[in-house]
Coordinates of C-alpha atoms in Angstrom, one line a residue:
Chain R
M8 CA 0.0 0.0 0.0
T9 CA 2.9 2.4 -0.5
T10 CA 3.9 4.3 -3.5
T11 CA 7.4 5.4 -4.3
N12 CA 7.9 9.1 -4.4
N13 CA 10.2 9.5 -7.4
A14 CA 10.9 13.1 -6.5
T15 CA 12.9 12.0 -3.4
V16 CA 15.1 9.6 -5.2
V17 CA 17.3 12.3 -6.6
S18 CA 18.5 13.6 -3.2
A19 CA 20.1 10.3 -2.0
D20 CA 23.4 9.2 -3.4
N21 CA 24.6 5.7 -2.5
G22 CA 26.6 5.4 -5.7
V23 CA 24.1 3.1 -7.3
N24 CA 22.9 3.9 -10.8
V25 CA 19.3 3.1 -10.3
S26 CA 18.1 4.7 -13.5
A27 CA 20.5 2.4 -15.5
L28 CA 19.0 -0.6 -13.7
L29 CA 15.5 0.6 -14.4
D30 CA 16.4 1.1 -18.1
A31 CA 17.8 -2.4 -18.1
R32 CA 14.5 -3.7 -16.7
E33 CA 12.6 -2.0 -19.4
A34 CA 14.9 -3.3 -22.1
L35 CA 14.7 -6.9 -20.8
A36 CA 10.9 -6.7 -20.6
K37 CA 11.0 -6.3 -24.4
A38 CA 13.8 -8.9 -25.0
P39 CA 13.5 -11.4 -22.2
E40 CA 16.0 -13.8 -23.9
A41 CA 18.7 -11.3 -23.2
A42 CA 18.1 -11.9 -19.4
Q43 CA 19.7 -15.3 -19.7
F44 CA 23.1 -15.1 -18.0
K45 CA 25.8 -17.7 -17.3
W46 CA 28.3 -17.1 -14.5
R47 CA 31.6 -19.0 -14.4
A48 CA 34.5 -19.9 -12.3
S49 CA 37.5 -22.3 -12.7
C50 CA 39.5 -23.7 -9.8
E51 CA 42.9 -25.3 -9.7
W52 CA 44.3 -27.4 -6.9
L53 CA 47.6 -26.0 -5.5
N54 CA 48.5 -28.3 -2.6
G55 CA 46.8 -29.9 0.3
T56 CA 43.4 -28.2 0.7
H57 CA 44.7 -25.0 -0.9
S58 CA 43.2 -24.0 -4.3
R59 CA 42.9 -21.0 -6.4
S60 CA 39.8 -20.0 -8.4
E61 CA 39.8 -17.7 -11.4
I62 CA 36.8 -15.7 -12.4
G63 CA 36.7 -13.8 -15.6
N64 CA 34.3 -13.9 -18.5
F65 CA 30.6 -14.4 -18.2
F66 CA 27.7 -14.6 -20.7
G67 CA 24.8 -12.2 -20.6
L68 CA 22.7 -9.8 -22.7
G69 CA 23.0 -12.3 -25.5
A70 CA 26.8 -12.3 -25.8
E71 CA 30.0 -13.2 -24.2
Q72 CA 31.0 -10.4 -21.8
S73 CA 34.8 -10.1 -21.3
R74 CA 36.4 -8.3 -18.5
N75 CA 39.7 -6.5 -18.6
K76 CA 41.0 -8.6 -15.8
T77 CA 40.7 -12.0 -14.2
F78 CA 40.0 -12.2 -10.5
A79 CA 41.6 -14.8 -8.3
V80 CA 40.0 -16.2 -5.1
E81 CA 42.0 -18.6 -3.0
A82 CA 40.6 -21.1 -0.4
D83 CA 42.2 -23.4 2.2
H84 CA 41.3 -24.7 5.6
P85 CA 42.5 -23.7 9.1
Q86 CA 45.4 -25.4 10.9
I87 CA 43.0 -27.3 13.2
F88 CA 42.0 -29.2 10.1
A89 CA 45.6 -30.1 9.6
A90 CA 45.8 -27.6 6.7
E91 CA 48.0 -24.5 6.2
D92 CA 45.4 -21.8 6.4
H93 CA 46.6 -19.9 3.3
A94 CA 43.1 -18.5 2.7
P95 CA 39.5 -18.7 4.0
T96 CA 37.6 -21.9 3.9
P97 CA 35.1 -22.3 1.1
V98 CA 32.2 -22.1 3.5
E99 CA 33.5 -18.8 4.8
L100 CA 33.5 -17.6 1.1
V101 CA 29.9 -18.6 0.9
L102 CA 29.1 -16.4 3.9
S103 CA 31.1 -13.6 2.3
G104 CA 29.1 -14.1 -0.9
L105 CA 25.8 -13.9 1.0
A106 CA 26.9 -10.8 2.9
S107 CA 28.1 -9.0 -0.3
C108 CA 24.9 -9.9 -2.1
L109 CA 22.6 -8.6 0.7
T110 CA 24.7 -5.5 1.2
A111 CA 24.7 -4.6 -2.5
G112 CA 20.9 -5.2 -2.4
V113 CA 20.5 -2.8 0.6
A114 CA 22.4 -0.1 -1.3
A115 CA 20.4 -0.6 -4.4
V116 CA 17.0 -0.7 -2.7
A117 CA 17.9 2.3 -0.6
Q118 CA 18.8 4.3 -3.7
R119 CA 15.6 3.3 -5.3
R120 CA 13.6 4.4 -2.2
G121 CA 15.6 7.7 -1.9
I122 CA 17.2 6.7 1.4
Q123 CA 20.7 8.1 2.1
L124 CA 23.0 5.4 3.7
H125 CA 25.8 6.4 6.0
S126 CA 27.1 3.0 7.0
V127 CA 26.1 -0.6 6.4
K128 CA 27.8 -3.5 8.2
A129 CA 26.7 -7.1 8.0
T130 CA 28.0 -9.6 10.5
L131 CA 27.4 -13.3 9.7
E132 CA 27.7 -16.5 11.7
A133 CA 26.8 -20.0 10.5
D134 CA 26.4 -23.2 12.5
M135 CA 28.0 -26.4 11.4
D136 CA 28.2 -29.8 12.9
V137 CA 31.4 -31.2 11.4
L138 CA 30.4 -34.8 12.2
G139 CA 28.6 -34.4 8.8
I140 CA 31.7 -33.6 6.6
L141 CA 33.8 -36.1 8.6
G142 CA 31.3 -38.8 7.6
M143 CA 30.7 -39.7 11.3
D144 CA 27.0 -39.3 11.5
D145 CA 24.6 -39.9 8.6
E146 CA 21.9 -37.8 10.1
V147 CA 24.0 -34.6 10.2
R148 CA 24.1 -32.6 7.0
N149 CA 27.4 -31.4 5.6
G150 CA 26.3 -27.8 5.2
F151 CA 25.2 -25.2 7.6
G152 CA 22.5 -25.9 10.2
A153 CA 21.6 -22.3 10.2
I154 CA 23.0 -18.9 9.1
R155 CA 22.5 -15.7 11.1
V156 CA 23.0 -12.3 9.5
H157 CA 23.0 -9.1 11.5
F158 CA 22.9 -5.8 9.8
D159 CA 24.1 -2.5 11.5
I160 CA 22.8 0.3 9.3
R161 CA 23.0 4.0 9.7
A162 CA 20.7 5.8 7.3
D163 CA 18.4 8.8 7.0
A164 CA 15.3 6.7 7.5
S165 CA 13.0 5.3 10.2
A166 CA 13.8 2.0 11.9
D167 CA 11.0 0.3 10.0
D168 CA 12.1 1.7 6.7
I169 CA 15.6 0.4 7.4
K170 CA 14.2 -3.1 8.2
A171 CA 12.2 -2.9 5.0
L172 CA 15.5 -2.3 3.0
V173 CA 17.0 -5.4 4.5
A174 CA 13.9 -7.5 3.9
Q175 CA 13.5 -6.4 0.3
S176 CA 17.2 -7.0 -0.2
Q177 CA 16.7 -10.6 0.9
K178 CA 13.7 -11.0 -1.4
R179 CA 15.7 -10.0 -4.4
S180 CA 19.1 -11.6 -3.5
A181 CA 20.6 -14.3 -5.8
V182 CA 22.8 -15.7 -3.1
F183 CA 20.1 -15.7 -0.5
D184 CA 18.1 -17.8 -3.0
V185 CA 21.0 -20.1 -3.7
V186 CA 21.5 -20.8 0.0
T187 CA 17.8 -21.1 1.0
N188 CA 16.5 -23.1 -1.9
P189 CA 17.7 -26.3 -3.6
T190 CA 19.5 -26.2 -6.9
N191 CA 20.3 -29.0 -9.3
V192 CA 24.1 -29.5 -9.5
F193 CA 25.6 -31.5 -12.4
V194 CA 29.2 -32.6 -12.0
T195 CA 31.1 -34.3 -14.8
V196 CA 34.7 -35.4 -15.0
N197 CA 37.3 -35.5 -17.8
Chain Z
M18 CA -25.1 -16.3 -38.1
K19 CA -26.5 -13.9 -35.5
F20 CA -25.2 -10.4 -34.8
A21 CA -25.0 -8.2 -31.7
T22 CA -23.1 -4.9 -31.6
A23 CA -21.4 -6.1 -28.4
I24 CA -20.9 -9.6 -26.9
I25 CA -20.1 -10.0 -23.3
I26 CA -18.7 -13.3 -22.2
G27 CA -19.6 -14.1 -18.6
A28 CA -22.6 -13.3 -16.4
G29 CA -20.8 -12.5 -13.2
Q30 CA -20.6 -9.1 -11.5
S31 CA -18.4 -7.8 -14.3
G32 CA -20.5 -8.9 -17.2
L33 CA -23.7 -7.9 -15.5
A34 CA -22.4 -4.4 -14.7
M35 CA -21.2 -4.0 -18.3
S36 CA -24.6 -5.1 -19.6
R37 CA -26.3 -2.6 -17.4
H38 CA -24.1 0.2 -18.8
L39 CA -24.5 -0.9 -22.4
T40 CA -28.3 -1.0 -21.9
A41 CA -28.2 2.5 -20.4
R42 CA -26.4 3.6 -23.6
S43 CA -28.9 1.7 -25.8
I44 CA -26.1 -0.5 -27.3
D45 CA -27.5 -3.8 -28.3
H46 CA -25.7 -6.7 -26.8
V47 CA -25.9 -10.3 -25.6
V48 CA -24.3 -11.9 -22.6
F49 CA -23.0 -15.5 -23.0
E50 CA -22.9 -17.5 -19.8
R51 CA -21.5 -21.1 -19.9
G52 CA -23.7 -22.1 -16.9
E53 CA -26.1 -19.9 -14.9
V54 CA -25.7 -16.4 -13.6
A55 CA -22.8 -16.4 -11.0
N56 CA -21.7 -19.7 -12.2
S57 CA -18.2 -19.7 -10.7
W58 CA -19.5 -18.5 -7.3
L59 CA -21.9 -21.4 -7.3
T60 CA -19.8 -24.3 -8.7
E61 CA -16.2 -23.5 -8.1
R62 CA -16.0 -22.5 -4.4
W63 CA -15.8 -24.5 -1.2
D64 CA -18.8 -24.9 1.1
S65 CA -17.9 -22.6 4.0
L66 CA -16.6 -19.8 1.9
R67 CA -18.0 -16.3 2.4
L68 CA -17.1 -13.1 0.6
L69 CA -14.1 -11.3 2.0
T70 CA -15.8 -8.0 1.5
P71 CA -18.5 -6.8 3.9
N72 CA -22.1 -6.7 2.7
W73 CA -22.3 -2.9 2.4
Q74 CA -19.4 -3.1 0.0
T75 CA -21.2 -5.7 -2.2
R76 CA -22.7 -3.2 -4.6
L77 CA -23.2 -2.8 -8.3
P78 CA -24.6 0.0 -10.5
N79 CA -28.1 0.6 -9.2
H80 CA -28.0 -2.4 -6.9
A81 CA -26.7 -2.8 -3.3
Y82 CA -27.2 -5.0 -0.3
A83 CA -30.4 -4.1 1.5
G84 CA -30.4 -6.6 4.4
D85 CA -30.1 -6.0 8.1
D86 CA -26.5 -7.1 8.4
P87 CA -24.4 -4.6 6.5
H88 CA -21.2 -5.6 8.2
G89 CA -21.6 -9.4 7.6
F90 CA -20.2 -11.5 4.8
M91 CA -22.3 -13.3 2.2
T92 CA -22.2 -17.0 1.7
M93 CA -21.7 -18.2 -1.9
A94 CA -25.5 -18.9 -2.2
E95 CA -26.2 -15.4 -1.1
V96 CA -23.7 -13.9 -3.6
A97 CA -25.4 -15.9 -6.4
G98 CA -28.8 -14.7 -5.2
F99 CA -27.5 -11.2 -5.2
L100 CA -26.2 -11.4 -8.8
Q101 CA -29.3 -13.3 -10.0
R102 CA -31.6 -10.5 -8.6
Y103 CA -29.4 -8.0 -10.3
A104 CA -29.6 -9.9 -13.6
R105 CA -33.4 -9.9 -13.4
L106 CA -33.7 -6.2 -12.3
S107 CA -31.4 -5.2 -15.2
Q108 CA -33.2 -7.5 -17.6
A109 CA -29.8 -8.4 -18.9
P110 CA -30.0 -10.2 -22.3
I111 CA -28.3 -13.4 -21.0
M112 CA -27.9 -16.6 -23.0
S113 CA -27.2 -19.2 -20.2
G114 CA -25.8 -22.6 -20.9
T115 CA -23.8 -21.0 -23.7
R116 CA -20.1 -21.8 -23.7
V117 CA -17.7 -19.9 -26.0
I118 CA -15.6 -22.3 -28.0
R119 CA -13.6 -19.9 -30.0
A120 CA -13.4 -16.2 -30.7
T121 CA -11.6 -14.9 -33.8
Q122 CA -10.9 -11.5 -35.3
Q123 CA -13.0 -10.6 -38.4
D124 CA -13.3 -7.4 -40.4
Q125 CA -14.7 -4.8 -38.1
G126 CA -15.1 -7.1 -35.2
Y127 CA -15.1 -10.7 -33.9
E128 CA -16.7 -14.0 -34.7
V129 CA -17.7 -16.0 -31.6
L130 CA -18.4 -19.7 -32.0
T131 CA -20.5 -21.0 -29.1
T132 CA -22.2 -24.2 -28.1
R133 CA -25.4 -22.5 -29.3
G134 CA -24.3 -21.1 -32.6
V135 CA -22.0 -18.6 -34.3
W136 CA -22.3 -14.9 -33.5
R137 CA -20.7 -11.8 -34.9
C138 CA -20.0 -8.6 -33.0
R139 CA -18.1 -5.4 -33.3
K140 CA -17.1 -5.2 -29.7
L141 CA -16.1 -8.1 -27.5
V142 CA -16.0 -7.8 -23.7
I143 CA -14.2 -10.6 -21.8
A144 CA -15.9 -10.9 -18.4
S145 CA -15.3 -14.5 -17.8
G146 CA -13.3 -14.1 -14.6
A147 CA -9.8 -13.9 -13.3
C148 CA -9.8 -17.2 -11.4
N149 CA -10.8 -19.9 -14.0
I150 CA -7.7 -22.1 -13.6
A151 CA -5.8 -22.8 -10.5
S152 CA -2.1 -22.1 -11.1
I153 CA -0.1 -25.1 -9.9
P154 CA 3.8 -25.1 -9.7
S155 CA 5.5 -27.4 -12.1
H156 CA 7.2 -29.3 -9.3
S157 CA 3.8 -30.7 -8.3
A158 CA 4.6 -33.4 -10.8
G159 CA 6.9 -34.9 -8.1
L160 CA 4.0 -35.6 -5.7
P161 CA 3.8 -39.2 -4.7
A162 CA 1.0 -41.0 -6.4
K163 CA -0.8 -42.0 -3.2
I164 CA -1.3 -38.4 -2.1
T165 CA -4.4 -36.7 -3.4
S166 CA -3.8 -33.4 -5.2
L167 CA -6.5 -30.8 -5.1
T168 CA -7.0 -27.1 -6.0
P169 CA -9.2 -24.7 -4.1
L170 CA -11.6 -24.9 -7.1
Q171 CA -12.1 -28.6 -6.3
Y172 CA -12.0 -28.6 -2.5
R173 CA -15.4 -28.6 -0.9
N174 CA -15.1 -29.5 2.8
P175 CA -12.9 -31.5 5.2
G176 CA -15.2 -34.5 5.3
L177 CA -14.5 -35.2 1.6
L178 CA -10.7 -35.4 2.0
P179 CA -8.9 -38.7 2.2
D180 CA -7.7 -39.7 5.6
G181 CA -4.6 -38.2 7.0
G182 CA -3.1 -34.8 7.2
A183 CA -3.0 -32.0 4.6
M184 CA -0.3 -29.9 3.2
I185 CA -1.6 -26.5 2.0
V186 CA 0.7 -24.7 -0.4
G187 CA 0.2 -21.0 -0.3
A188 CA -0.8 -18.7 2.5
S189 CA -3.0 -16.1 0.8
A190 CA -6.8 -15.9 1.3
S191 CA -7.5 -19.4 0.1
G192 CA -4.6 -21.1 1.9
I193 CA -5.1 -19.6 5.3
Q194 CA -8.9 -20.3 5.2
L195 CA -8.4 -23.9 4.2
A196 CA -5.6 -24.4 6.8
R197 CA -7.9 -23.0 9.5
E198 CA -10.8 -25.2 8.5
L199 CA -8.9 -28.4 8.2
Q200 CA -7.1 -27.9 11.5
A201 CA -10.4 -27.2 13.2
A202 CA -11.7 -30.5 11.7
G203 CA -8.9 -32.3 13.5
R204 CA -6.5 -32.8 10.6
R205 CA -2.8 -32.3 10.9
V206 CA -2.0 -29.3 8.7
L207 CA 1.2 -28.1 7.2
L208 CA 1.1 -24.6 5.6
S209 CA 3.7 -23.7 3.1
V210 CA 4.2 -20.0 3.2
G211 CA 5.8 -17.7 0.6
D212 CA 5.0 -14.1 -0.3
H213 CA 1.8 -13.1 1.5
V214 CA -0.1 -10.0 2.5
R215 CA -0.9 -9.9 6.2
M216 CA -4.1 -8.0 7.1
P217 CA -6.1 -7.7 10.3
R218 CA -9.9 -8.2 9.7
T219 CA -10.7 -5.1 11.9
Y220 CA -8.7 -2.1 12.9
R221 CA -9.6 0.8 15.2
G222 CA -13.2 -0.5 15.4
R223 CA -13.8 -0.8 11.6
D224 CA -13.4 -3.5 9.0
I225 CA -10.0 -3.2 7.2
L226 CA -11.7 -2.9 3.9
W227 CA -13.8 0.1 5.2
W228 CA -10.5 1.8 6.0
M229 CA -8.9 0.9 2.7
D230 CA -12.0 2.3 1.0
A231 CA -12.0 5.4 3.2
I232 CA -8.3 6.3 2.6
G233 CA -8.7 5.9 -1.1
A234 CA -6.6 2.8 -1.5
M235 CA -9.4 0.8 -3.2
N236 CA -9.9 3.6 -5.7
M237 CA -6.2 4.0 -6.5
R238 CA -5.9 4.0 -10.3
Y239 CA -3.6 1.7 -12.3
D240 CA -1.9 4.6 -14.0
A241 CA -1.1 6.3 -10.7
I242 CA 0.9 3.3 -9.4
D243 CA 4.7 3.2 -9.7
D244 CA 5.0 -0.5 -10.7
I245 CA 1.7 -1.7 -11.9
Q246 CA 3.0 -5.1 -13.1
R247 CA 4.1 -5.8 -9.5
A248 CA 0.8 -4.5 -8.1
R249 CA -1.2 -6.7 -10.4
H250 CA 0.6 -9.8 -9.2
L251 CA 0.5 -9.3 -5.5
P252 CA -1.0 -12.2 -3.5
S253 CA -4.5 -11.8 -2.3
L254 CA -5.1 -10.4 1.2
Q255 CA -5.0 -12.8 4.1
L256 CA -8.6 -12.3 5.0
V257 CA -11.6 -14.5 5.9
G258 CA -15.2 -13.5 6.1
T259 CA -16.9 -15.0 9.1
P260 CA -19.9 -14.0 11.2
D261 CA -17.6 -13.2 14.2
H262 CA -15.1 -11.1 12.1
V263 CA -12.1 -13.1 13.1
T264 CA -8.6 -12.3 12.0
V265 CA -6.8 -15.3 10.6
D266 CA -3.0 -14.8 10.3
L267 CA 0.0 -17.0 10.7
N268 CA 0.1 -16.3 14.4
S269 CA -3.4 -17.5 15.0
L270 CA -2.9 -20.5 12.8
R271 CA 0.4 -21.4 14.6
K272 CA -1.4 -21.1 17.9
A273 CA -4.1 -23.5 16.5
S274 CA -1.2 -26.0 15.8
V275 CA -0.9 -25.5 12.1
E276 CA 2.7 -26.1 11.3
L277 CA 4.3 -23.3 9.2
V278 CA 7.0 -24.2 6.7
G279 CA 8.7 -22.1 4.0
R280 CA 7.8 -21.9 0.3
L281 CA 7.6 -25.3 -1.3
V282 CA 10.6 -25.4 -3.6
G283 CA 10.8 -29.0 -4.6
L284 CA 9.3 -32.5 -4.4
R285 CA 11.7 -35.4 -5.0
D286 CA 11.8 -39.0 -3.8
G287 CA 8.6 -38.3 -1.8
K288 CA 10.2 -35.5 0.1
A289 CA 8.9 -32.0 0.1
Q290 CA 11.6 -29.3 0.2
F291 CA 10.9 -26.0 1.8
S292 CA 12.8 -22.7 1.4
G293 CA 14.7 -21.2 4.2
S294 CA 13.2 -17.8 3.4
L295 CA 10.1 -18.0 5.7
A296 CA 11.3 -15.5 8.3
N297 CA 12.0 -12.9 5.6
F298 CA 8.6 -13.3 4.0
C299 CA 7.0 -12.9 7.4
A300 CA 9.1 -9.8 8.1
L301 CA 8.1 -8.3 4.8
A302 CA 4.4 -8.9 5.5
D303 CA 4.6 -7.4 9.0
L304 CA 6.4 -4.3 7.7
K305 CA 3.9 -3.9 4.9
M306 CA 0.9 -4.3 7.2
N307 CA 2.3 -1.7 9.5
R308 CA 2.8 0.7 6.6
L309 CA -0.9 0.3 5.8
L310 CA -1.9 0.8 9.4
A311 CA 0.3 3.9 9.6
S312 CA -1.3 5.4 6.5
I313 CA -4.7 4.7 8.1
D314 CA -3.6 6.5 11.3
D315 CA -2.3 9.4 9.2
W316 CA -5.7 9.6 7.4
V317 CA -7.6 9.5 10.7
T318 CA -5.5 12.4 12.1
A319 CA -5.7 14.4 8.9
S320 CA -9.4 14.0 8.9
G321 CA -9.7 15.0 12.6
L322 CA -11.3 11.8 13.6
D323 CA -8.9 10.7 16.4
Q324 CA -11.5 11.4 19.0
H325 CA -14.1 9.3 17.2
V326 CA -12.4 6.0 16.7
P327 CA -10.4 3.7 19.0
A328 CA -6.7 4.5 19.5
P329 CA -4.1 3.1 17.1
E330 CA -2.7 -0.4 17.8
R331 CA 0.0 -2.6 16.4
F332 CA -0.3 -6.4 16.2
E333 CA 2.1 -9.0 17.4
P334 CA 4.9 -9.6 14.9
T335 CA 4.6 -12.9 13.2
M336 CA 6.2 -15.4 15.5
L337 CA 7.9 -18.5 14.1
E338 CA 9.3 -21.6 15.7
P339 CA 13.1 -21.3 16.2
E340 CA 13.7 -23.9 13.5
T341 CA 11.2 -24.6 10.7
K342 CA 11.4 -27.8 8.7
L343 CA 13.3 -27.7 5.4
S344 CA 12.1 -31.0 4.2
L345 CA 9.4 -33.6 5.0
D346 CA 8.7 -37.1 3.8
L347 CA 5.0 -36.6 3.0
V348 CA 3.9 -40.2 3.0
S349 CA 5.6 -41.2 6.3
A350 CA 4.4 -38.0 7.9
G351 CA 0.8 -39.1 7.1
I352 CA 0.0 -36.4 4.6
G353 CA -3.0 -37.6 2.5
T354 CA -3.8 -34.5 0.6
V355 CA -2.0 -31.5 -0.9
I356 CA -4.0 -28.5 -1.8
W357 CA -2.4 -26.0 -4.2
A358 CA -3.6 -22.6 -3.0
T359 CA -1.0 -21.1 -5.3
G360 CA -3.1 -18.6 -7.2
F361 CA -5.5 -18.6 -10.1
R362 CA -5.4 -17.3 -13.7
P363 CA -8.0 -16.7 -16.4
D364 CA -8.7 -19.2 -19.1
Y365 CA -8.1 -17.7 -22.6
S366 CA -7.9 -21.1 -24.4
W367 CA -10.9 -20.1 -26.5
L368 CA -9.4 -16.7 -27.5
D369 CA -7.9 -17.1 -31.0
V370 CA -6.6 -13.5 -31.2
P371 CA -2.9 -12.6 -30.6
V372 CA -3.3 -10.5 -27.5
L373 CA -1.4 -12.7 -24.9
D374 CA 2.1 -12.0 -23.7
R375 CA 4.8 -14.6 -23.2
K376 CA 3.3 -15.5 -19.8
G377 CA -0.1 -16.0 -21.3
R378 CA -1.5 -12.9 -19.8
I379 CA -3.8 -10.6 -21.8
R380 CA -2.2 -7.4 -22.9
H381 CA -4.4 -4.4 -22.0
D382 CA -4.3 -0.8 -20.8
G383 CA -6.8 -0.5 -18.0
G384 CA -9.0 -3.2 -19.6
I385 CA -8.7 -1.9 -23.2
V386 CA -7.2 -4.9 -24.8
A387 CA -4.4 -4.7 -27.4
A388 CA -6.9 -5.6 -30.2
P389 CA -9.5 -3.2 -31.7
G390 CA -12.8 -3.3 -29.9
M391 CA -11.8 -5.8 -27.3
Y392 CA -12.2 -5.3 -23.6
V393 CA -11.4 -7.3 -20.5
M394 CA -12.8 -7.0 -17.0
G395 CA -12.3 -8.1 -13.4
L396 CA -8.6 -8.6 -13.4
P397 CA -6.5 -7.6 -10.4
F398 CA -5.8 -3.9 -10.3
M399 CA -7.1 -3.6 -13.9
R400 CA -8.2 0.0 -13.6
Q401 CA -8.3 0.4 -9.8
R402 CA -7.1 -1.6 -6.8
K403 CA -10.7 -2.8 -6.4
S404 CA -11.1 -4.0 -10.1
S405 CA -11.2 -7.6 -9.0
F406 CA -13.7 -7.0 -6.2
I407 CA -17.4 -7.0 -6.8
D408 CA -17.4 -3.3 -5.8
G409 CA -14.9 -2.6 -8.6
A410 CA -17.1 -3.8 -11.4
G411 CA -19.4 -0.8 -11.5
D412 CA -16.6 1.9 -12.0
D413 CA -14.8 -0.3 -14.6
A414 CA -17.9 -1.0 -16.5
A415 CA -18.8 2.7 -16.6
D416 CA -15.4 3.6 -17.9
L417 CA -15.1 0.8 -20.5
A418 CA -18.7 1.3 -21.7
A419 CA -17.9 4.9 -22.3
H420 CA -14.8 4.0 -24.3
L421 CA -16.7 1.4 -26.2
S422 CA -19.6 3.7 -27.0
Q423 CA -17.2 6.5 -28.1
N424 CA -15.4 4.0 -30.2
L425 CA -18.6 3.0 -32.0
A426 CA -19.5 6.7 -32.5
N427 CA -16.1 7.4 -34.1
A428 CA -16.5 4.5 -36.5
A429 CA -20.0 5.5 -37.5

């Protein structure tokens, strides 16, 4: 039962180009096939549990999209897992992905709603019973039992409006969807 | 072949209101009705259902509720009686038992093939309803064969269900009502909850729809809305019409031992999989309800009525169990029935005119369809928020009849 007052959108600047995003929405409404994206990563084993992923090109808007650079993300495990702790564990990278996705969403929704942000900090914690990954208890899943996200946000808005930013960000978050809903995973070899 | 200047398909509130306006403008027309007047209300609703809108709000052009319970809610038989009286009073030119098989575009109009002959018209008004077909998610195909699958169009009462518990998918008006009814009948009930619109039945001493009407929300026009596509696809309000005006929300259902789970996102190997997004959907619905209540409070203050109505209140936030299920083996949990309360859509299978978008929805601007001389009625937020309510049919029929008439005059 609310309407967005477009006039207020101009005054807030969170560094998000909302009008470009709205233009994209309009363009994709006319050409929905261009909305089909493919995201990619490759990963090479280094040593022990240490690996390095490379992230570069992706497909979208009907064409291969090349970047000027390739990003590298390393992962390892901590010493208490008898590893060398060169980098975060993959599950910590998942938390980071969720946090980044929700935080980006908060900024975008705030911009759209004309809310000036001053600071946004997400703190995440996930429960895991490692009896699962160690193969010691069939009834324990490998993944997280639960994820808790806490947002600390300072913004020119009421407490409820800030809560609504965080709620809307979850509603439109890709990583939130990936972690809360099942996905078919197809793995092939050689 | 017979001819009418205008053909209206469907003799429900929309078709009857349009017929009334065309008659007033002396435009000859005929109303095709596949069954009897108010057919969907009579044959496609469960036994206990009552209108979600109060009696005083059940009004059509030159016809309104005149009984002694203006704040009550009509049963389906009463709705049908109301519409049948309206059809008689209006002397609407209805051909009942006339199903439309196909409509095609012809020079200057349309050809309509029915079970009772072929007709031609210049103007075609589709008033056959927004809820002809229950939308069922594709993963329903994974439902174990021994579990009965029903839609709200098929459900009648708890006694007709197979033994065992029920999983109700969807927590809008239909889903919450069926969950309440089946739980009260002693069934185990699991309610799968996605996006929903939480709404108290009464607020500050009045029905919530009285407030929405008063503050102008029901009359909000489609071209005054920031994102009309989104507004048109919002879930229905979580409301029930009962003689005691109860509010049914997720809290009351949980207290009645209905088990709440997240959106159903998969069915495989007999297991239902639920999303972990339940808490957020509840948070969104609570925030949205509070925004509506705040806008009502603002309106009361601006209207100087604070002394005349009870003080503002806020309702308990939706409370969930600390851990909700993410999956359930339906057969071993004793679930005998799944009811898909996952929304409805119109049936355009007979419409052989290229006016549907890639999702099968009719392309229209406030009911003026993207084909010459074609109109549609009764869709959610079609011209106003109340377009899909009985109370919305009158305004929409007036506007569209004016457009239709102007259009005829221009062609003449």
